[in-house]
Amino acid sequence: LAKVSFSDSGVDAKGSAFEYFLKFNLRGSQLGQYFTPRDVVKLMVELVGIRTIAIDLLDPSTVVRVVDPACGSGGFLITGMRTLFEEIDTLQKSGSISVEKATYLKRRVKAEVFWGADAKHMLARTAKMNMIIAGDGFMNIKHGNALTDEVRFLSQRGTRDRPFDYVLANPPFGMSEANLPEKVLSKYDLPITKGQALFLQKMIAATKSGGRICTVIDEGILNTRSMKDVRQHLIQKCFIDAVVSLPYVTFEPNYARVSTSILLLTRKKNELVEQEFPIFYYQLEEIGYGPTGKPRGTPSDVLTKMV
């Protein structure tokens, strides 16, 4: 299929086929549960407003970076890149930019914008392959545990020197980091062993002031007494823009049964500023498929509701 173009299709046909075969050949802890449903990915990409990057990159001095610290098969990075390509094509067709400018923007998107890391070597390789299939942009995907200093651009020093503008992620559910060395845990404001709680802290630390974070989160983080300190940390560091509760069937086709929500955050410029606007809450009733993955119902138009 290398010479076949699917650019006019609304579906990432090559990537979908690639993931289909991987899911049925590498199941369980090897790979299968790490695929985030593409309907969820597309919603999250739109929620952070990633399309605005296209115009920003017209200024050669502007640097915009998007990261997924637990990138799995690269779904967020691929969808983000394709979304930007679509936006650039739209700008060109409308006459807002020239063909030369469109080519320049796409080259910058491929080389500079999208970054990812995964602790599993096979998944990091899979993400690179998926990005190549989707049109390139694979050079900034690295193998390494984002919760430690293994990945330079997500290390304590790296995130301080060049923080990211956007974070899109779905950290693994139920993961315990009890085996992390004490010297690693001591770098966190809340040195607890629940993986998603550590990932939340890492994502916040990696985001620049005014930057946006959109992540899938185990609802236990949001409503259990034991995670109270984590919620206070979120409130201190970020404005909470939205919580979108996902249907219980969202991850069942990938063999995971867990109550989840999409959490949309904006990193505060001043932690002393309290949030004065209300948090947007939404219960998503349909995701477009049932427990087995077969089509069912119609995804609710969350973006229209939010506007």
Coordinates of C-alpha atoms in Angstrom, one line a residue:
L1 CA 0.0 0.0 0.0
A2 CA 3.0 2.3 0.1
K3 CA 2.1 4.0 -3.2
V4 CA -1.6 4.2 -2.5
S5 CA -2.9 7.6 -1.2
F6 CA -5.7 7.7 1.4
S7 CA -5.4 11.4 2.0
D8 CA -9.0 12.0 0.8
S9 CA -10.4 9.5 3.2
G10 CA -11.8 10.6 6.6
V11 CA -10.4 7.4 8.0
D12 CA -6.8 6.7 8.7
A13 CA -7.0 3.5 6.6
K14 CA -3.4 2.4 6.8
G15 CA -3.1 3.1 10.5
S16 CA -6.4 1.4 11.3
A17 CA -5.3 -1.7 9.4
F18 CA -1.9 -1.7 11.1
E19 CA -3.4 -1.4 14.6
Y20 CA -6.0 -4.1 13.8
F21 CA -3.4 -6.7 13.1
L22 CA -1.3 -5.6 16.1
K23 CA -4.2 -5.8 18.5
F24 CA -4.9 -9.4 17.6
N25 CA -1.3 -10.5 17.6
L26 CA 0.0 -8.7 20.7
R27 CA -2.7 -8.7 23.4
G28 CA -2.9 -7.9 27.1
S29 CA 0.1 -6.4 28.7
Q30 CA 2.1 -6.7 25.4
L31 CA 0.1 -4.1 23.5
G32 CA -3.6 -4.5 23.1
Q33 CA -5.1 -2.3 25.9
Y34 CA -3.0 0.7 25.0
F35 CA -5.0 1.7 22.0
T36 CA -7.2 4.7 22.8
P37 CA -10.4 4.6 20.7
R38 CA -10.0 7.0 17.8
D39 CA -13.4 8.7 18.5
V40 CA -12.0 9.7 21.9
V41 CA -8.7 10.8 20.4
K42 CA -10.4 13.0 17.8
L43 CA -12.6 14.6 20.5
M44 CA -9.6 15.3 22.7
V45 CA -7.5 16.8 19.8
E46 CA -10.4 19.2 19.1
L47 CA -10.9 20.1 22.8
V48 CA -7.4 21.5 23.2
G49 CA -7.8 23.6 20.0
I50 CA -4.8 22.2 18.2
R51 CA -5.9 23.6 14.8
T52 CA -4.6 27.1 15.9
I53 CA -1.1 25.8 15.7
A54 CA -1.1 26.1 11.9
I55 CA -1.4 29.9 11.9
D56 CA 1.1 30.2 14.8
L57 CA 3.8 28.3 12.8
L58 CA 3.7 30.9 10.0
D59 CA 6.1 32.9 12.2
P60 CA 9.5 31.2 11.9
S61 CA 10.4 32.3 15.4
T62 CA 7.4 30.6 17.0
V63 CA 8.0 27.2 18.5
V64 CA 4.9 25.0 19.3
R65 CA 5.3 21.5 20.8
V66 CA 2.8 18.8 21.6
V67 CA 3.7 15.8 23.7
D68 CA 2.2 12.4 24.7
P69 CA 4.3 11.0 27.6
A70 CA 2.7 7.6 27.3
C71 CA 2.2 7.5 23.6
G72 CA 1.4 3.8 23.1
S73 CA 0.8 3.3 19.3
G74 CA 0.9 7.0 18.7
G75 CA -2.8 7.7 18.3
F76 CA -2.8 11.2 19.7
L77 CA 0.3 12.2 17.7
I78 CA -1.0 10.8 14.4
T79 CA -4.5 12.4 14.8
G80 CA -3.0 15.7 15.8
M81 CA -0.7 15.7 12.8
R82 CA -3.4 14.8 10.4
T83 CA -5.7 17.4 11.9
L84 CA -3.0 20.1 11.3
F85 CA -2.5 18.9 7.8
E86 CA -6.3 19.2 7.2
E87 CA -6.2 22.7 8.6
I88 CA -3.3 23.7 6.4
D89 CA -5.0 22.3 3.3
T90 CA -8.2 24.3 4.3
L91 CA -6.2 27.5 4.6
Q92 CA -4.5 26.9 1.2
K93 CA -7.8 26.1 -0.6
S94 CA -9.4 29.2 0.9
G95 CA -6.5 31.3 -0.4
S96 CA -5.4 32.3 3.0
I97 CA -1.9 30.9 2.4
S98 CA 0.1 30.0 -0.7
V99 CA 1.1 26.5 -1.8
E100 CA 4.7 27.3 -0.8
K101 CA 3.5 28.4 2.7
A102 CA 1.4 25.2 3.0
T103 CA 4.5 23.1 2.2
Y104 CA 6.6 25.1 4.7
L105 CA 4.0 24.6 7.4
K106 CA 3.7 20.8 6.8
R107 CA 7.5 20.5 6.9
R108 CA 7.6 22.2 10.3
V109 CA 4.7 20.1 11.7
K110 CA 6.5 16.9 10.7
A111 CA 9.9 18.0 12.1
E112 CA 9.1 20.1 15.2
V113 CA 5.6 19.8 16.7
F114 CA 4.9 16.3 17.9
W115 CA 6.8 14.5 20.6
G116 CA 6.2 11.2 22.3
A117 CA 7.6 8.6 24.7
D118 CA 6.7 5.1 25.9
A119 CA 8.3 2.9 28.5
K120 CA 7.8 -0.2 26.3
H121 CA 10.3 -0.6 23.5
M122 CA 7.8 -2.4 21.2
L123 CA 5.2 0.4 21.7
A124 CA 7.7 3.2 20.9
R125 CA 8.7 1.3 17.7
T126 CA 5.0 0.9 16.9
A127 CA 4.4 4.6 17.3
K128 CA 7.3 5.4 15.0
M129 CA 6.0 3.0 12.4
N130 CA 2.5 4.4 12.7
M131 CA 3.8 8.0 12.2
I132 CA 5.7 6.9 9.1
I133 CA 2.5 5.4 7.7
A134 CA 0.6 8.5 8.6
G135 CA 3.1 10.8 6.8
D136 CA 6.3 11.0 8.8
G137 CA 7.0 13.0 12.0
F138 CA 8.5 10.1 13.8
M139 CA 11.9 11.5 14.8
N140 CA 10.7 12.9 18.2
I141 CA 9.3 9.6 19.5
K142 CA 11.6 8.0 22.1
H143 CA 11.7 4.8 24.1
G144 CA 11.9 5.5 27.9
N145 CA 9.9 5.9 31.0
A146 CA 8.5 9.4 31.2
L147 CA 8.1 9.1 35.0
T148 CA 11.9 9.0 35.3
D149 CA 14.7 11.0 33.7
E150 CA 15.2 8.3 30.9
V151 CA 13.5 10.6 28.3
R152 CA 15.6 13.8 28.1
F153 CA 12.8 16.1 26.9
L154 CA 10.6 14.9 29.8
S155 CA 13.3 15.0 32.4
Q156 CA 13.2 17.5 35.3
R157 CA 15.7 19.7 33.5
G158 CA 14.2 19.2 30.1
T159 CA 10.6 20.2 31.1
R160 CA 12.0 23.3 32.8
D161 CA 14.1 24.5 29.9
R162 CA 11.6 23.8 27.1
P163 CA 8.1 23.2 28.4
F164 CA 5.3 22.0 26.0
D165 CA 2.3 23.9 24.8
Y166 CA 0.0 21.0 24.7
V167 CA -0.2 17.6 26.4
L168 CA -2.5 14.8 25.0
A169 CA -2.4 11.5 26.8
N170 CA -4.0 8.4 28.1
P171 CA -1.7 7.0 30.8
P172 CA -2.1 3.3 31.6
F173 CA -4.9 2.4 34.0
G174 CA -4.2 0.7 37.3
M175 CA -0.5 0.8 37.0
S176 CA 1.6 0.8 40.2
E177 CA 5.0 2.5 40.3
A178 CA 6.0 1.0 43.7
N179 CA 9.3 -0.2 42.2
L180 CA 10.4 3.3 41.3
P181 CA 13.6 4.3 43.2
E182 CA 13.1 6.7 46.1
K183 CA 15.3 9.3 44.4
V184 CA 12.9 9.4 41.5
L185 CA 9.7 9.6 43.6
S186 CA 11.2 12.3 45.8
K187 CA 11.2 14.6 42.7
Y188 CA 7.4 14.7 42.7
D189 CA 5.4 17.0 44.9
L190 CA 3.2 14.0 45.8
P191 CA 5.5 10.9 45.9
I192 CA 2.7 8.3 45.6
T193 CA 2.9 5.1 43.7
K194 CA -0.3 5.2 41.6
G195 CA 0.9 5.6 38.1
Q196 CA -1.8 7.9 36.8
A197 CA -1.3 10.3 39.7
L198 CA 2.4 10.5 38.9
F199 CA 1.6 11.0 35.2
L200 CA -0.7 13.9 36.0
Q201 CA 2.1 15.6 38.0
K202 CA 4.6 14.9 35.1
M203 CA 2.2 16.4 32.5
I204 CA 1.6 19.5 34.6
A205 CA 5.4 19.9 35.1
A206 CA 6.0 19.5 31.4
T207 CA 3.4 22.2 30.4
K208 CA 4.2 25.8 30.0
S209 CA 2.2 28.6 31.7
G210 CA -1.1 28.9 29.7
G211 CA -0.5 25.6 28.0
R212 CA -3.3 23.0 27.8
I213 CA -3.5 19.4 29.0
C214 CA -6.1 16.9 27.9
T215 CA -5.9 13.4 29.3
V216 CA -8.1 10.4 29.9
I217 CA -8.2 9.7 33.7
D218 CA -9.4 6.9 35.9
E219 CA -12.5 8.5 37.7
G220 CA -11.0 7.2 41.0
I221 CA -8.6 10.1 40.8
L222 CA -11.5 12.5 40.7
N223 CA -13.8 11.1 43.4
T224 CA -12.0 8.9 45.9
R225 CA -10.9 10.1 49.3
S226 CA -7.4 8.6 48.9
M227 CA -6.8 10.9 45.9
K228 CA -7.8 14.1 47.6
D229 CA -4.2 15.5 47.6
V230 CA -3.9 14.8 43.9
R231 CA -7.1 16.9 43.2
Q232 CA -5.7 19.7 45.4
H233 CA -2.5 19.6 43.4
L234 CA -4.6 20.0 40.2
I235 CA -6.5 22.9 41.6
Q236 CA -3.3 24.6 42.8
K237 CA -1.4 24.2 39.5
C238 CA -4.2 24.4 36.9
F239 CA -7.6 25.8 35.9
I240 CA -10.0 22.9 35.4
D241 CA -11.8 23.7 32.1
A242 CA -13.8 20.5 31.6
V243 CA -14.6 17.0 32.8
V244 CA -16.3 14.8 30.2
S245 CA -17.4 11.4 31.6
L246 CA -17.0 8.6 29.1
P247 CA -19.4 5.7 28.6
Y248 CA -18.6 2.5 30.5
V249 CA -18.1 0.7 27.1
T250 CA -15.3 3.1 26.0
F251 CA -12.4 0.7 26.6
E252 CA -14.3 -2.6 26.7
P253 CA -13.3 -3.5 23.1
N254 CA -9.7 -3.2 24.3
Y255 CA -10.3 -5.6 27.2
A256 CA -10.4 -2.9 29.9
R257 CA -13.3 -2.2 32.2
V258 CA -12.8 1.0 34.1
S259 CA -14.8 4.2 34.6
T260 CA -13.0 7.1 32.9
S261 CA -13.3 10.7 32.1
I262 CA -11.6 13.2 29.8
L263 CA -9.9 15.9 31.9
L264 CA -9.2 19.3 30.3
L265 CA -6.8 21.6 32.1
T266 CA -5.0 24.9 31.6
R267 CA -1.7 25.4 33.4
K268 CA -1.9 28.5 35.6
K269 CA 0.5 31.4 35.1
N270 CA 0.1 32.4 38.8
E271 CA -0.7 29.6 41.3
L272 CA -2.2 32.2 43.7
V273 CA -5.0 33.0 41.2
E274 CA -8.2 31.0 42.1
Q275 CA -10.5 29.7 39.4
E276 CA -13.5 32.0 39.1
F277 CA -15.3 30.3 36.2
P278 CA -17.4 27.1 36.5
I279 CA -16.0 23.7 35.4
F280 CA -17.8 22.3 32.4
Y281 CA -19.2 18.9 33.1
Y282 CA -20.7 16.5 30.5
Q283 CA -21.9 12.9 30.6
L284 CA -21.2 11.4 27.2
E285 CA -23.9 8.7 26.7
E286 CA -22.8 7.2 23.3
I287 CA -19.3 6.7 21.9
G288 CA -20.5 5.2 18.6
Y289 CA -20.0 1.5 19.4
G290 CA -21.0 -1.1 22.0
P291 CA -19.0 -3.4 24.3
T292 CA -17.7 -5.6 21.4
G293 CA -16.7 -2.6 19.3
K294 CA -19.5 -2.9 16.8
P295 CA -21.2 0.4 15.7
R296 CA -24.1 1.4 18.0
G297 CA -25.7 4.8 18.6
T298 CA -24.4 8.2 17.6
P299 CA -21.6 10.0 19.4
S300 CA -22.9 13.0 21.2
D301 CA -21.8 16.4 19.9
V302 CA -19.8 17.5 22.9
L303 CA -18.1 20.4 21.1
T304 CA -21.4 21.9 20.2
K305 CA -22.6 21.6 23.8
M306 CA -19.5 23.2 25.1
V307 CA -19.9 26.2 22.8

